[in-house]
Coordinates of C-alpha atoms in Angstrom, one line a residue:
M1065 CA 15.5 -19.3 -20.3
K1066 CA 16.7 -18.8 -16.7
Y1067 CA 14.3 -15.6 -15.6
L1068 CA 11.0 -15.7 -16.7
A1069 CA 9.0 -12.5 -15.0
L1070 CA 5.9 -12.8 -14.7
I1071 CA 3.3 -9.8 -13.7
Q1072 CA 0.1 -10.8 -13.0
A1073 CA -3.1 -8.0 -13.7
R1074 CA -6.9 -8.6 -13.6
C1075 CA -9.6 -6.0 -14.3
G1076 CA -11.9 -7.5 -11.6
S1077 CA -10.7 -5.4 -8.6
T1078 CA -13.3 -4.6 -6.3
R1079 CA -11.6 -1.9 -4.5
L1080 CA -10.6 0.1 -7.7
P1081 CA -12.0 -1.2 -10.5
N1082 CA -9.9 -1.6 -13.4
K1083 CA -6.7 -0.4 -11.8
V1084 CA -4.3 -1.6 -13.8
L1085 CA -5.8 0.2 -17.0
K1086 CA -6.4 3.5 -15.3
D1087 CA -4.4 6.3 -17.4
L1088 CA -1.3 7.2 -15.0
C1089 CA -0.1 10.2 -16.8
G1090 CA -0.3 9.2 -20.1
K1091 CA 0.3 5.2 -19.9
P1092 CA -2.1 2.7 -18.0
A1093 CA -0.6 1.7 -15.1
L1094 CA -0.2 -1.9 -16.4
Q1095 CA 1.9 -0.7 -19.5
R1096 CA 4.4 1.4 -16.8
M1097 CA 4.5 -1.8 -15.1
I1098 CA 5.5 -3.5 -17.9
E1099 CA 8.0 -0.9 -19.2
R1100 CA 10.0 -0.6 -15.7
T1101 CA 10.0 -4.3 -15.4
E1102 CA 11.4 -4.5 -18.8
K1103 CA 14.8 -2.4 -17.8
S1104 CA 16.2 -5.4 -16.1
K1105 CA 18.9 -6.3 -16.9
L1106 CA 18.9 -9.9 -16.3
V1107 CA 15.5 -10.7 -16.5
D1108 CA 15.0 -13.1 -20.4
E1109 CA 11.2 -12.1 -21.1
V1110 CA 8.3 -10.5 -19.2
M1111 CA 5.1 -11.9 -19.5
V1112 CA 1.3 -10.4 -18.3
I1113 CA -0.5 -13.3 -17.0
T1114 CA -4.2 -13.2 -16.4
S1115 CA -7.6 -14.7 -16.3
I1116 CA -10.4 -16.7 -18.7
E1117 CA -12.7 -13.7 -17.5
K1118 CA -13.9 -11.6 -20.6
N1119 CA -13.7 -8.5 -18.5
N1120 CA -9.6 -9.1 -18.9
L1121 CA -9.7 -8.7 -22.8
P1122 CA -8.5 -5.2 -22.6
I1123 CA -5.5 -6.6 -21.1
L1124 CA -5.1 -8.4 -23.8
S1125 CA -5.6 -5.8 -26.2
L1126 CA -2.9 -3.7 -24.8
C1127 CA -0.1 -6.5 -24.2
A1128 CA -0.9 -7.0 -27.9
E1129 CA 0.0 -3.3 -28.7
L1130 CA 2.7 -3.8 -26.8
G1131 CA 4.2 -7.0 -28.6
V1132 CA 4.1 -8.4 -24.5
R1133 CA 3.1 -12.1 -24.6
V1134 CA 0.0 -13.1 -22.3
G1135 CA -0.4 -16.6 -20.2
I1136 CA -4.0 -16.9 -19.8
G1137 CA -5.4 -19.8 -16.9
S1138 CA -8.1 -19.5 -13.9
E1139 CA -9.3 -16.8 -11.6
D1140 CA -9.1 -17.9 -8.4
D1141 CA -6.4 -20.6 -8.4
V1142 CA -3.4 -18.1 -9.4
L1143 CA -0.7 -20.5 -8.2
D1144 CA -2.2 -22.5 -11.5
R1145 CA -2.1 -19.4 -13.6
Y1146 CA 1.4 -19.1 -12.5
Y1147 CA 2.6 -22.7 -12.9
Q1148 CA 0.5 -23.2 -16.1
T1149 CA 2.1 -20.7 -17.8
A1150 CA 5.8 -21.3 -16.5
K1151 CA 5.9 -25.1 -17.3
L1152 CA 5.4 -24.0 -21.3
L1153 CA 8.9 -22.3 -21.2
K1154 CA 10.6 -24.3 -18.5
P1155 CA 12.8 -21.3 -16.9
K1156 CA 15.1 -22.2 -13.7
Y1157 CA 13.4 -19.1 -12.0
V1158 CA 10.0 -17.4 -12.1
I1159 CA 9.4 -13.8 -11.1
R1160 CA 6.2 -12.8 -9.4
L1161 CA 5.6 -9.4 -9.9
T1162 CA 1.7 -7.6 -9.7
A1163 CA 0.6 -5.1 -11.9
D1164 CA -0.9 -2.6 -9.1
C1165 CA 3.1 -1.4 -8.1
P1166 CA 3.8 0.9 -11.6
C1167 CA 6.5 2.0 -8.9
F1168 CA 8.6 -1.2 -9.6
D1169 CA 12.6 -0.7 -9.9
A1170 CA 14.1 -3.2 -11.7
E1171 CA 17.4 -2.0 -10.5
L1172 CA 16.7 -4.0 -7.1
L1173 CA 15.1 -7.2 -8.7
D1174 CA 18.6 -7.5 -10.4
K1175 CA 20.5 -6.5 -7.0
A1176 CA 17.7 -9.4 -5.7
I1177 CA 18.9 -11.8 -8.5
E1178 CA 22.7 -11.7 -7.9
G1179 CA 22.3 -11.9 -4.2
M1180 CA 20.2 -14.4 -4.4
R1181 CA 22.1 -18.3 -3.3
E1182 CA 22.3 -21.0 -5.9
S1183 CA 20.6 -23.1 -3.2
T1184 CA 17.9 -20.6 -2.0
D1185 CA 14.5 -22.0 -3.8
Y1186 CA 12.4 -18.6 -2.9
C1187 CA 14.1 -15.1 -2.5
G1188 CA 11.3 -12.1 -1.2
M1189 CA 10.8 -9.1 0.6
I1190 CA 9.8 -11.3 3.5
S1191 CA 10.9 -8.8 6.3
E1192 CA 8.9 -6.1 4.2
S1193 CA 11.7 -3.7 4.6
F1194 CA 10.8 -1.9 1.4
A1195 CA 7.5 0.3 0.4
D1196 CA 4.7 -1.6 -0.5
G1197 CA 4.8 -1.6 -3.9
L1198 CA 8.2 -2.4 -4.7
D1199 CA 7.8 -6.2 -3.8
L1200 CA 9.0 -8.8 -5.9
E1201 CA 9.5 -12.9 -5.6
I1202 CA 11.9 -15.0 -7.2
I1203 CA 11.2 -18.6 -7.5
K1204 CA 12.5 -21.8 -8.8
F1205 CA 10.9 -23.6 -11.0
G1206 CA 11.3 -26.7 -9.3
A1207 CA 9.8 -25.0 -6.1
L1208 CA 6.7 -23.5 -8.2
E1209 CA 6.1 -26.7 -9.1
R1210 CA 5.9 -28.8 -6.0
S1211 CA 3.8 -25.9 -4.2
W1212 CA 1.6 -26.5 -7.3
R1213 CA 1.2 -30.1 -6.5
E1214 CA 1.1 -29.9 -2.9
A1215 CA -0.5 -26.6 -1.6
D1216 CA -4.3 -27.3 -0.9
H1217 CA -5.4 -24.1 1.2
S1218 CA -7.8 -21.5 -1.2
Y1219 CA -5.4 -18.1 0.3
E1220 CA -2.1 -20.5 -1.0
R1221 CA -3.6 -21.0 -4.3
E1222 CA -4.9 -17.4 -4.5
H1223 CA -1.6 -15.9 -3.5
V1224 CA 0.8 -18.0 -4.8
T1225 CA 4.5 -18.0 -2.7
Q1226 CA 2.2 -18.7 0.8
Y1227 CA 2.7 -22.5 1.0
I1228 CA 6.4 -22.2 0.0
I1229 CA 6.8 -19.3 2.8
R1230 CA 5.0 -21.0 5.4
H1231 CA 7.3 -24.4 5.0
P1232 CA 10.3 -23.3 5.6
E1233 CA 11.2 -26.9 6.4
L1234 CA 10.5 -27.6 3.0
F1235 CA 12.2 -25.2 0.9
E1236 CA 15.2 -23.0 1.6
V1237 CA 13.8 -19.3 1.9
Q1238 CA 15.8 -16.0 1.6
N1239 CA 15.0 -12.5 2.5
F1240 CA 15.7 -9.8 0.6
E1241 CA 16.3 -6.7 2.6
S1242 CA 16.4 -2.8 2.2
E1243 CA 20.4 -1.8 1.9
I1244 CA 19.0 1.9 3.5
G1245 CA 17.6 0.9 6.0
Y1246 CA 13.6 0.5 6.9
F1247 CA 11.2 2.2 4.9
G1248 CA 8.1 0.0 4.8
N1249 CA 5.5 2.5 5.9
H1250 CA 5.8 3.7 2.5
R1251 CA 2.8 2.7 0.3
W1252 CA 3.4 2.8 -3.3
T1253 CA 1.2 -0.1 -4.3
V1254 CA -2.7 0.9 -6.3
D1255 CA -5.1 -1.3 -4.2
E1256 CA -7.3 2.2 -3.3
P1257 CA -8.2 5.9 -5.0
E1258 CA -6.1 7.6 -2.3
D1259 CA -3.2 5.3 -3.6
F1260 CA -3.5 5.9 -7.2
E1261 CA -3.2 10.0 -5.8
V1262 CA -0.2 9.0 -4.5
V1263 CA 0.9 7.3 -7.3
R1264 CA 0.0 10.1 -10.1
R1265 CA 1.9 12.7 -7.9
I1266 CA 4.7 10.8 -8.0
Y1267 CA 4.7 10.7 -11.8
E1268 CA 3.9 13.6 -12.3
Y1269 CA 6.3 15.3 -10.4
F1270 CA 9.1 13.0 -12.0
L1271 CA 7.8 13.6 -15.8
G1272 CA 8.5 17.1 -15.2
T1273 CA 12.4 16.6 -14.5
E1274 CA 15.4 15.6 -16.0
K1275 CA 14.9 12.4 -14.7
G1276 CA 11.6 11.7 -16.6
E1277 CA 10.5 8.0 -16.6
N1278 CA 13.9 6.8 -15.3
F1279 CA 13.4 7.7 -11.6
G1280 CA 14.2 5.0 -8.9
Y1281 CA 13.2 4.3 -5.4
K1282 CA 15.7 6.4 -3.7
D1283 CA 14.4 9.1 -6.0
I1284 CA 11.0 8.4 -4.9
L1285 CA 12.1 8.7 -1.5
A1286 CA 14.1 11.9 -1.8
Y1287 CA 11.2 13.2 -3.1
L1288 CA 8.5 12.0 -0.6
K1289 CA 10.9 13.6 2.3
E1290 CA 10.1 17.2 0.9
C1291 CA 6.4 16.8 0.6
P1292 CA 5.5 14.3 3.7
E1293 CA 1.9 15.7 3.1
I1294 CA 1.8 13.3 -0.2
V1295 CA 2.3 10.3 2.0
E1296 CA 0.0 10.8 4.7
I1297 CA -2.7 10.9 1.6
N1298 CA -2.6 6.9 1.6
S1299 CA -1.3 6.0 5.3
R1300 CA -4.6 4.6 6.7
F1301 CA -4.8 1.4 4.7
T1302 CA -2.9 -1.4 6.1
R1303 CA -0.4 -4.1 4.2
N1304 CA -1.9 -7.3 3.1
E1305 CA -5.2 -6.1 3.4
G1306 CA -5.9 -9.0 0.6
L1307 CA -4.0 -11.8 1.7
M1308 CA -5.5 -11.7 5.3
K1309 CA -9.0 -11.4 4.2
S1310 CA -8.4 -14.3 2.0
I1311 CA -6.7 -16.0 5.3
R1312 CA -9.9 -15.4 7.1
E1313 CA -12.1 -17.0 4.3
D1314 CA -9.6 -19.9 3.7
R1315 CA -10.5 -23.3 2.6
I1316 CA -9.4 -26.7 1.6
M1317 CA -9.5 -27.2 -2.0
D1318 CA -9.4 -30.4 -4.0
I1319 CA -6.7 -30.1 -6.2
G1320 CA -6.7 -33.7 -7.7

């Protein structure tokens, strides 16, 4: 296997409880994310990874209905969850995605894969030129394994790729930059009730057009250009709030 996409999902979100299972115009948000990822022409398999907490059982049920395999691991050590799942299949690359991005565009993922240098250990949207909610990270399995062995800060274990990003002397890191210019001020992720309202309006609009479920990020930008009031709904929220909180609460972990 060359490319394994792992979508991390859980039901324990505090800001928007059960956000990944919220109905998004007829389907759970997680199902929307899975189906949009499966549009990739290059990914070999799409899996969901969740934690052993029993409140995540509905995620397992949904994935069983959809015929999607699930990896189960630590609630807090998400890096371990990724590694333990990936090492069973030994892909050359692991693609990290999150379930709270139901506007994800698989064409962007394929472009990032095609533009990734052979020597690159990690490719991601480091400059944040894309809308929040289009996030993707491509990691060589060897780099994931090394970070699993060496990362000992709690935020590095929770946020999976932080050890790689913050150690360019150890890993070759490649930025995936927007080809149409900066639009990182847009927020299409689902962390807050206001975020869900924005994404719901996007889906509601396109499902009523010929595009249906097959809209891409350029389609969304064109729609929101005509409806700037939608962009304002969640504009007060800051990008990467979860990561910043984890860094403030950082602690050294015993990784044995």
